[in-house]
């Protein structure tokens, strides 16, 4: 029984990794950042401690994000990071755990293989994959087994996954590389263009969370930010308004809305009717940018809500799917592309 109790669900995100242990829930939520010594190749810190080092390290230490746009960009570092997180949540186990890892729906076979291999190398007995929107729907409390259409919009750090789910499978989906990280980049670009000021990634993230919005606010909010003036090279403090953030976010927001439209256009009419009744559910950290639900609702005419505890939805859903792990075939669970290939 000890072995079964240690089944683990991992939401392997570009911005953070959440780990769900069967029977305990989500017990680890750390940024997906690793810090290593370039000279010796030694892993120094993982997670939050490594994130504190981003943009602040001496020459021989590098703090890197081994995942980019939802997929592994540095295989070796991802494996070492996973090993560290698995060890943190399970200690030194007698049995290797079975692990379900969450992946974007647009993942290629090569990227899929890399995730499975990294999981095995990090100490898993078996690795199964589950698509992000499916895990998000389960985590948001949707019963995906019924012949009833549901639309999930999961905006993470590296990818936004939009999917229509019915009968435990993905009917139509789109995965675009526009999400939380790109929102930060657009803030940096906008501040550079409009105010001649250079900001760090962490400041941009803070602005997004504090005054960021994608739908006009009833009341303007402001925030003081510090950066480097590009004209003088000296530190500079300016006040930024929420209207400016709305302007900065315009382009990435439009791309997400276009993806939602295209998925709806390809969805069978029966399921579109279900979605207009059931509404659209948003999950992931990016869905917490103020006004996202109202913007989608105003553009599609479909009631939209942000799931409770949106950040943990994917991890919770991955964890709940551990109940079906015994009936899953090795490798993947219900990747829609696989199903089409097998038909």
XYZ file of N, CA and C in Angstrom, residues 111-301:
573
model
N 8.695 16.293 -27.955
C 8.597 16.970 -26.660
C 7.944 16.053 -25.622
N 6.966 15.282 -26.086
C 6.276 14.321 -25.212
C 7.282 13.314 -24.645
N 8.112 12.775 -25.576
C 9.122 11.780 -25.209
C 10.093 12.372 -24.179
N 10.478 13.639 -24.407
C 11.435 14.295 -23.502
C 10.867 14.402 -22.088
N 9.558 14.718 -21.978
C 8.930 14.836 -20.654
C 8.912 13.469 -19.956
N 8.539 12.417 -20.731
C 8.486 11.066 -20.142
C 9.874 10.642 -19.673
N 10.886 10.846 -20.541
C 12.260 10.455 -20.178
C 12.757 11.218 -18.955
N 12.467 12.539 -18.917
C 12.918 13.340 -17.769
C 12.276 12.824 -16.483
N 10.993 12.442 -16.555
C 10.297 11.895 -15.379
C 10.905 10.588 -14.902
N 11.222 9.706 -15.863
C 11.824 8.398 -15.511
C 13.202 8.612 -14.888
N 14.008 9.487 -15.539
C 15.361 9.761 -15.024
C 15.316 10.411 -13.636
N 14.231 11.164 -13.376
C 14.134 11.859 -12.086
C 13.656 10.926 -10.970
N 13.353 9.676 -11.328
C 13.013 8.706 -10.277
C 11.605 8.168 -10.292
N 10.886 8.326 -11.403
C 9.525 7.778 -11.466
C 9.574 6.330 -11.950
N 8.632 5.518 -11.435
C 8.556 4.121 -11.893
C 7.892 4.079 -13.262
N 6.801 4.850 -13.398
C 6.098 4.966 -14.676
C 5.648 6.403 -14.821
N 5.637 6.897 -16.057
C 5.187 8.270 -16.296
C 4.007 8.252 -17.258
N 2.960 8.953 -16.879
C 1.794 9.122 -17.748
C 1.647 10.614 -18.024
N 1.077 10.943 -19.180
C 0.860 12.354 -19.498
C -0.626 12.659 -19.569
N -0.981 13.858 -19.175
C -2.365 14.301 -19.292
C -2.349 15.715 -19.874
N -3.287 16.022 -20.751
C -3.314 17.351 -21.362
C -3.771 18.399 -20.360
N -3.147 19.569 -20.431
C -3.458 20.650 -19.493
C -4.948 21.009 -19.400
N -5.639 21.213 -20.550
C -7.056 21.592 -20.417
C -7.908 20.515 -19.759
N -7.566 19.230 -19.989
C -8.326 18.134 -19.363
C -8.116 18.183 -17.854
N -6.832 18.324 -17.448
C -6.524 18.400 -16.016
C -7.184 19.636 -15.395
N -7.163 20.752 -16.138
C -7.769 21.995 -15.627
C -9.272 21.818 -15.416
N -9.927 21.134 -16.372
C -11.379 20.913 -16.262
C -11.704 20.049 -15.047
N -10.913 18.995 -14.849
C -11.145 18.112 -13.687
C -10.931 18.914 -12.398
N -9.844 19.700 -12.364
C -9.525 20.504 -11.183
C -10.569 21.562 -10.887
N -11.252 22.040 -11.954
C -12.278 23.073 -11.762
C -13.625 22.462 -11.371
N -13.624 21.124 -11.217
C -14.854 20.459 -10.750
C -15.832 20.095 -11.846
N -15.383 20.105 -13.118
C -16.277 19.731 -14.224
C -16.276 18.214 -14.376
N -17.461 17.627 -14.563
C -17.547 16.189 -14.816
C -17.319 15.982 -16.306
N -16.098 15.578 -16.668
C -15.747 15.506 -18.096
C -16.219 14.207 -18.750
N -16.773 13.274 -17.972
C -17.142 11.971 -18.536
C -18.471 12.010 -19.287
N -19.264 13.067 -19.066
C -20.597 13.137 -19.696
C -20.522 13.618 -21.141
N -21.531 13.248 -21.968
C -21.565 13.732 -23.351
C -22.075 15.166 -23.402
N -21.331 16.051 -22.778
C -21.769 17.425 -22.588
C -20.549 18.323 -22.830
N -20.675 19.311 -23.704
C -19.509 20.123 -24.065
C -19.154 21.184 -23.036
N -17.867 21.262 -22.724
C -17.361 22.299 -21.809
C -16.151 22.945 -22.454
N -16.024 24.250 -22.274
C -14.831 24.929 -22.797
C -13.955 25.410 -21.652
N -12.683 25.085 -21.749
C -11.721 25.503 -20.724
C -10.648 26.366 -21.381
N -10.353 27.504 -20.762
C -9.266 28.376 -21.229
C -8.244 28.417 -20.101
N -7.091 27.766 -20.337
C -6.054 27.691 -19.297
C -4.889 28.589 -19.711
N -4.711 29.709 -18.988
C -3.621 30.641 -19.317
C -2.514 30.474 -18.277
N -1.441 29.840 -18.691
C -0.344 29.573 -17.756
C 0.762 30.601 -17.882
N 2.005 30.149 -17.673
C 3.147 31.050 -17.793
C 3.662 31.094 -19.226
N 3.757 29.909 -19.863
C 4.332 29.837 -21.206
C 3.332 29.609 -22.309
N 2.220 28.922 -21.995
C 1.227 28.649 -23.049
C -0.187 28.911 -22.546
N -1.053 29.228 -23.513
C -2.489 29.297 -23.235
C -3.117 28.130 -23.971
N -3.833 27.301 -23.242
C -4.486 26.143 -23.844
C -5.980 26.342 -23.820
N -6.597 26.236 -24.994
C -8.055 26.381 -25.092
C -8.579 25.054 -25.605
N -9.565 24.475 -24.940
C -10.069 23.183 -25.394
C -11.549 23.029 -25.130
N -12.190 22.268 -26.032
C -13.582 21.863 -25.826
C -13.524 20.393 -25.441
N -14.097 20.086 -24.289
C -13.992 18.729 -23.746
C -15.370 18.095 -23.641
N -15.462 16.822 -24.058
C -16.700 16.060 -23.923
C -16.317 14.591 -23.857
N -17.050 13.802 -23.091
C -16.789 12.360 -22.962
C -15.319 12.047 -22.668
N -14.761 12.749 -21.681
C -13.374 12.547 -21.208
C -12.300 12.824 -22.256
N -12.677 13.425 -23.372
C -11.666 13.679 -24.405
C -11.704 15.104 -24.908
N -10.618 15.483 -25.586
C -10.539 16.819 -26.175
C -11.114 16.745 -27.586
N -12.176 17.503 -27.846
C -12.818 17.488 -29.167
C -12.097 18.458 -30.102
N -11.888 19.683 -29.638
C -11.145 20.693 -30.406
C -10.236 21.425 -29.434
N -9.052 21.792 -29.910
C -8.179 22.539 -28.994
C -7.211 23.423 -29.756
N -6.642 24.366 -29.044
C -5.573 25.213 -29.591
C -4.622 25.487 -28.440
N -3.334 25.468 -28.758
C -2.329 25.777 -27.746
C -1.438 26.851 -28.349
N -1.436 28.036 -27.740
C -0.609 29.113 -28.300
C 0.434 29.561 -27.277
N 1.558 29.994 -27.808
C 2.671 30.376 -26.931
C 2.560 31.849 -26.529
N 1.374 32.225 -26.080
C 1.126 33.583 -25.577
C 0.462 33.408 -24.227
N 1.147 33.809 -23.157
C 0.586 33.613 -21.809
C 1.276 34.576 -20.849
N 1.298 34.244 -19.570
C 1.817 35.140 -18.535
C 3.186 35.738 -18.820
N 4.128 34.914 -19.304
C 5.486 35.415 -19.574
C 5.486 36.479 -20.666
N 4.647 36.242 -21.705
C 4.586 37.212 -22.805
C 3.963 38.525 -22.328
N 2.998 38.433 -21.415
C 2.401 39.652 -20.853
C 3.496 40.487 -20.185
N 4.388 39.810 -19.440
C 5.506 40.517 -18.788
C 6.412 41.183 -19.825
N 6.692 40.430 -20.914
C 7.571 40.971 -21.958
C 6.954 42.222 -22.596
N 5.636 42.177 -22.816
C 4.964 43.322 -23.430
C 4.999 44.546 -22.503
N 4.968 44.302 -21.191
C 5.078 45.416 -20.240
C 6.466 46.059 -20.376
N 7.503 45.218 -20.423
C 8.882 45.724 -20.545
C 9.033 46.543 -21.837
N 8.506 45.982 -22.961
C 8.596 46.678 -24.265
C 7.860 48.017 -24.227
N 6.673 47.992 -23.648
C 5.835 49.197 -23.608
C 6.511 50.305 -22.795
N 7.075 49.951 -21.629
C 7.725 50.936 -20.756
C 8.983 51.507 -21.421
N 9.630 50.659 -22.190
C 10.836 51.102 -22.900
C 10.437 52.109 -23.985
N 9.372 51.776 -24.727
C 8.922 52.611 -25.842
C 8.316 53.932 -25.363
N 7.490 53.837 -24.338
C 6.732 55.022 -23.915
C 7.480 55.902 -22.903
N 8.228 55.264 -22.008
C 8.860 56.049 -20.931
C 10.393 56.033 -20.954
N 10.977 55.363 -21.973
C 12.448 55.259 -22.035
C 13.042 54.707 -20.750
N 12.378 53.698 -20.207
C 12.862 53.129 -18.943
C 12.962 51.609 -19.097
N 14.031 51.051 -18.562
C 14.233 49.608 -18.666
C 13.878 48.948 -17.335
N 12.975 47.980 -17.405
C 12.538 47.280 -16.188
C 13.017 45.846 -16.189
N 13.108 45.253 -14.991
C 13.443 43.840 -14.877
C 12.174 42.992 -14.978
N 12.373 41.719 -15.236
C 11.248 40.784 -15.406
C 10.369 40.706 -14.150
N 11.021 40.730 -13.000
C 10.248 40.602 -11.750
C 9.385 41.832 -11.485
N 9.896 43.021 -11.857
C 9.103 44.250 -11.693
C 7.884 44.199 -12.612
N 8.104 43.730 -13.858
C 7.004 43.630 -14.827
C 5.917 42.688 -14.305
N 6.357 41.591 -13.724
C 5.416 40.597 -13.153
C 4.588 41.245 -12.028
N 5.275 42.017 -11.193
C 4.610 42.671 -10.067
C 3.571 43.689 -10.561
N 3.921 44.419 -11.633
C 2.996 45.394 -12.210
C 1.761 44.688 -12.763
N 2.001 43.562 -13.435
C 0.890 42.798 -14.018
C -0.098 42.373 -12.938
N 0.463 41.924 -11.814
C -0.398 41.413 -10.743
C -1.066 42.534 -9.942
N -0.396 43.682 -9.836
C -0.935 44.764 -9.006
C -1.917 45.664 -9.745
N -1.519 46.161 -10.924
C -2.413 47.111 -11.627
C -2.803 46.647 -13.023
N -2.331 45.435 -13.418
C -2.632 44.941 -14.762
C -4.117 44.704 -14.971
N -4.597 45.012 -16.185
C -6.001 44.719 -16.521
C -6.134 44.591 -18.032
N -7.141 43.837 -18.489
C -7.356 43.681 -19.931
C -8.738 44.203 -20.325
N -9.427 44.771 -19.348
C -10.768 45.332 -19.576
C -10.807 46.640 -18.800
N -11.344 47.715 -19.387
C -11.280 49.013 -18.686
C -11.802 48.938 -17.243
N -11.010 49.491 -16.314
C -11.418 49.491 -14.901
C -12.365 50.655 -14.631
N -13.238 50.448 -13.648
C -14.139 51.548 -13.281
C -13.330 52.670 -12.637
N -12.315 52.259 -11.868
C -11.489 53.252 -11.194
C -10.028 53.041 -11.549
N -9.389 54.098 -12.000
C -7.977 54.019 -12.378
C -7.103 53.700 -11.158
N -6.137 52.779 -11.326
C -5.191 52.517 -10.235
C -3.780 52.835 -10.729
N -2.900 53.171 -9.789
C -1.528 53.522 -10.188
C -0.509 52.772 -9.325
N 0.719 52.767 -9.810
C 1.796 52.094 -9.070
C 3.116 52.788 -9.404
N 3.965 52.935 -8.400
C 5.298 53.507 -8.635
C 6.268 52.395 -8.979
N 7.014 52.572 -10.067
C 7.997 51.541 -10.431
C 9.375 52.168 -10.605
N 10.394 51.358 -10.281
C 11.780 51.827 -10.415
C 12.458 51.036 -11.528
N 13.203 51.746 -12.350
C 13.949 51.092 -13.411
C 15.155 51.936 -13.780
N 15.763 51.605 -14.930
C 16.935 52.374 -15.360
C 16.560 53.240 -16.557
N 16.838 54.507 -16.478
C 16.543 55.420 -17.574
C 17.484 55.118 -18.738
N 16.918 54.920 -19.934
C 17.744 54.561 -21.091
C 18.520 55.759 -21.634
N 18.104 56.951 -21.273
C 18.809 58.147 -21.773
C 20.012 58.494 -20.914
N 19.857 58.375 -19.578
C 20.948 58.778 -18.673
C 21.696 57.583 -18.078
N 21.058 56.399 -18.125
C 21.672 55.217 -17.510
C 21.542 55.196 -16.000
N 20.787 56.171 -15.446
C 20.632 56.281 -13.989
C 19.276 55.729 -13.541
N 19.159 55.399 -12.240
C 17.860 54.911 -11.753
C 16.772 55.977 -11.904
N 15.555 55.523 -12.161
C 14.455 56.459 -12.359
C 13.174 55.842 -11.800
N 12.352 56.655 -11.160
C 11.066 56.181 -10.630
C 9.940 56.891 -11.359
N 8.964 56.106 -11.834
C 7.814 56.727 -12.511
C 6.512 56.122 -11.970
N 5.406 56.810 -12.221
C 4.097 56.293 -11.825
C 3.387 55.774 -13.071
N 2.924 54.523 -12.985
C 2.251 53.887 -14.122
C 0.778 53.694 -13.776
N -0.098 53.905 -14.768
C -1.542 53.748 -14.520
C -2.052 52.431 -15.098
N -3.233 52.009 -14.623
C -3.827 50.763 -15.126
C -4.233 50.895 -16.596
N -4.551 52.132 -17.039
C -4.901 52.342 -18.462
C -3.703 52.045 -19.354
N -2.507 52.387 -18.869
C -1.298 52.098 -19.646
C -1.079 50.593 -19.745
N -1.387 49.894 -18.654
C -1.252 48.429 -18.655
C -2.234 47.812 -19.654
N -3.428 48.371 -19.707
C -4.455 47.905 -20.648
C -3.926 48.020 -22.082
N -3.267 49.145 -22.345
C -2.680 49.390 -23.666
C -1.544 48.408 -23.948
N -0.688 48.189 -22.937
C 0.457 47.285 -23.103
C 0.011 45.856 -23.398
N -1.121 45.454 -22.808
C -1.591 44.070 -22.945
C -2.443 43.812 -24.184
N -2.686 44.867 -24.959
C -3.645 44.738 -26.064
C -3.313 43.609 -27.043
N -2.042 43.563 -27.487
C -1.671 42.577 -28.508
C -1.771 41.125 -28.026
N -1.133 40.760 -26.882
C -1.257 39.353 -26.448
C -2.698 38.957 -26.155
N -3.488 39.905 -25.621
C -4.886 39.609 -25.307
C -5.662 39.261 -26.571
N -5.422 40.046 -27.639
C -6.112 39.798 -28.916
C -5.775 38.411 -29.453
N -4.535 38.001 -29.290
C -4.124 36.684 -29.816
C -4.819 35.549 -29.068
N -5.025 35.732 -27.765
C -5.748 34.706 -26.999
C -7.223 34.675 -27.426
N -7.806 35.859 -27.625
C -9.207 35.928 -28.065
C -9.393 35.294 -29.445
N -8.428 35.514 -30.346
C -8.488 34.900 -31.680
C -8.470 33.381 -31.575
N -7.622 32.848 -30.673
C -7.530 31.393 -30.507
C -8.855 30.828 -29.975
N -9.492 31.548 -29.044
C -10.782 31.104 -28.503
C -11.827 31.074 -29.621
N -11.826 32.126 -30.447
C -12.761 32.195 -31.582
C -12.558 31.032 -32.537
N -11.286 30.760 -32.872
C -11.024 29.703 -33.860
C -11.430 28.329 -33.325
N -11.266 28.093 -32.015
C -11.701 26.805 -31.445
C -13.227 26.703 -31.508
N -13.908 27.796 -31.175
C -15.377 27.792 -31.241
C -15.873 27.560 -32.672
N -15.172 28.143 -33.644
C -15.571 27.978 -35.052
C -15.468 26.538 -35.513
N -14.486 25.803 -34.968
C -14.275 24.409 -35.400
C -15.104 23.410 -34.600
N -15.760 23.883 -33.536
C -16.501 22.980 -32.647
C -17.865 22.605 -33.241
N -18.261 21.317 -33.177
C -19.574 20.904 -33.680
C -20.698 21.711 -33.017
N -21.761 22.056 -33.790
C -22.829 22.921 -33.270
C -23.490 22.423 -31.981
N -23.623 21.091 -31.849
C -24.231 20.528 -30.633
C -23.445 20.951 -29.392
N -22.113 20.882 -29.530
C -21.252 21.211 -28.391
C -21.213 22.719 -28.138
N -21.320 23.512 -29.224
C -21.354 24.970 -29.049
C -22.594 25.350 -28.241
N -23.694 24.657 -28.517
C -24.936 24.904 -27.764
C -24.722 24.575 -26.283
N -24.022 23.456 -26.017
C -23.724 23.077 -24.618
C -22.879 24.162 -23.944
N -21.861 24.646 -24.681
C -20.944 25.643 -24.106
C -21.699 26.932 -23.778
N -22.634 27.325 -24.663
C -23.361 28.570 -24.383
C -24.234 28.417 -23.135
N -24.616 27.165 -22.818
C -25.382 26.922 -21.579
C -24.443 26.819 -20.378
N -23.355 26.033 -20.542
C -22.445 25.764 -19.415
C -21.481 26.908 -19.128
N -21.227 27.742 -20.156
C -20.280 28.838 -19.978
C -18.836 28.396 -20.209
N -17.935 29.359 -20.168
C -16.503 29.099 -20.354
C -15.836 29.189 -18.984
N -14.933 28.249 -18.696
C -14.222 28.269 -17.415
C -12.763 28.622 -17.669
N -12.249 29.591 -16.901
C -10.847 29.996 -17.030
C -10.023 29.477 -15.856
N -8.820 28.988 -16.165
C -7.924 28.510 -15.101
C -6.517 29.041 -15.394
N -5.600 28.791 -14.462
C -4.204 29.216 -14.639
C -3.985 30.618 -14.102
N -2.735 30.925 -13.779
C -2.388 32.221 -13.195
C -2.749 33.401 -14.078
N -2.622 33.227 -15.404
C -2.915 34.325 -16.333
C -4.372 34.753 -16.319
N -5.256 33.836 -15.922
C -6.691 34.176 -15.913
C -7.022 35.161 -14.792
N -6.064 35.367 -13.871
C -6.300 36.268 -12.741
C -6.023 37.731 -13.080
N -5.509 37.981 -14.310
C -5.326 39.386 -14.726
C -6.719 40.007 -14.772
N -6.855 41.138 -14.121
C -8.191 41.705 -13.922
C -8.967 41.924 -15.222
N -10.216 41.466 -15.228
C -11.118 41.731 -16.351
C -11.088 40.712 -17.472
N -10.252 39.658 -17.352
C -10.154 38.680 -18.446
C -11.494 37.983 -18.696
N -12.173 37.598 -17.615
C -13.456 36.895 -17.780
C -14.486 37.814 -18.444
N -14.487 39.102 -18.031
C -15.473 40.034 -18.607
C -15.177 40.314 -20.083
N -13.884 40.357 -20.416
C -13.497 40.612 -21.805
C -13.965 39.464 -22.703
N -13.694 38.219 -22.279
C -14.099 37.055 -23.090
C -15.616 37.007 -23.218
N -16.288 37.295 -22.108
C -17.758 37.280 -22.124
C -18.292 38.336 -23.101
N -17.700 39.526 -23.088
C -18.204 40.598 -23.964
C -17.932 40.285 -25.437
N -16.842 39.541 -25.726
C -16.499 39.238 -27.115
C -17.231 38.010 -27.662
N -17.539 37.042 -26.778
C -18.155 35.794 -27.269
C -19.652 35.721 -26.985
N -20.095 36.527 -26.005
C -21.506 36.454 -25.617
C -21.796 35.226 -24.766
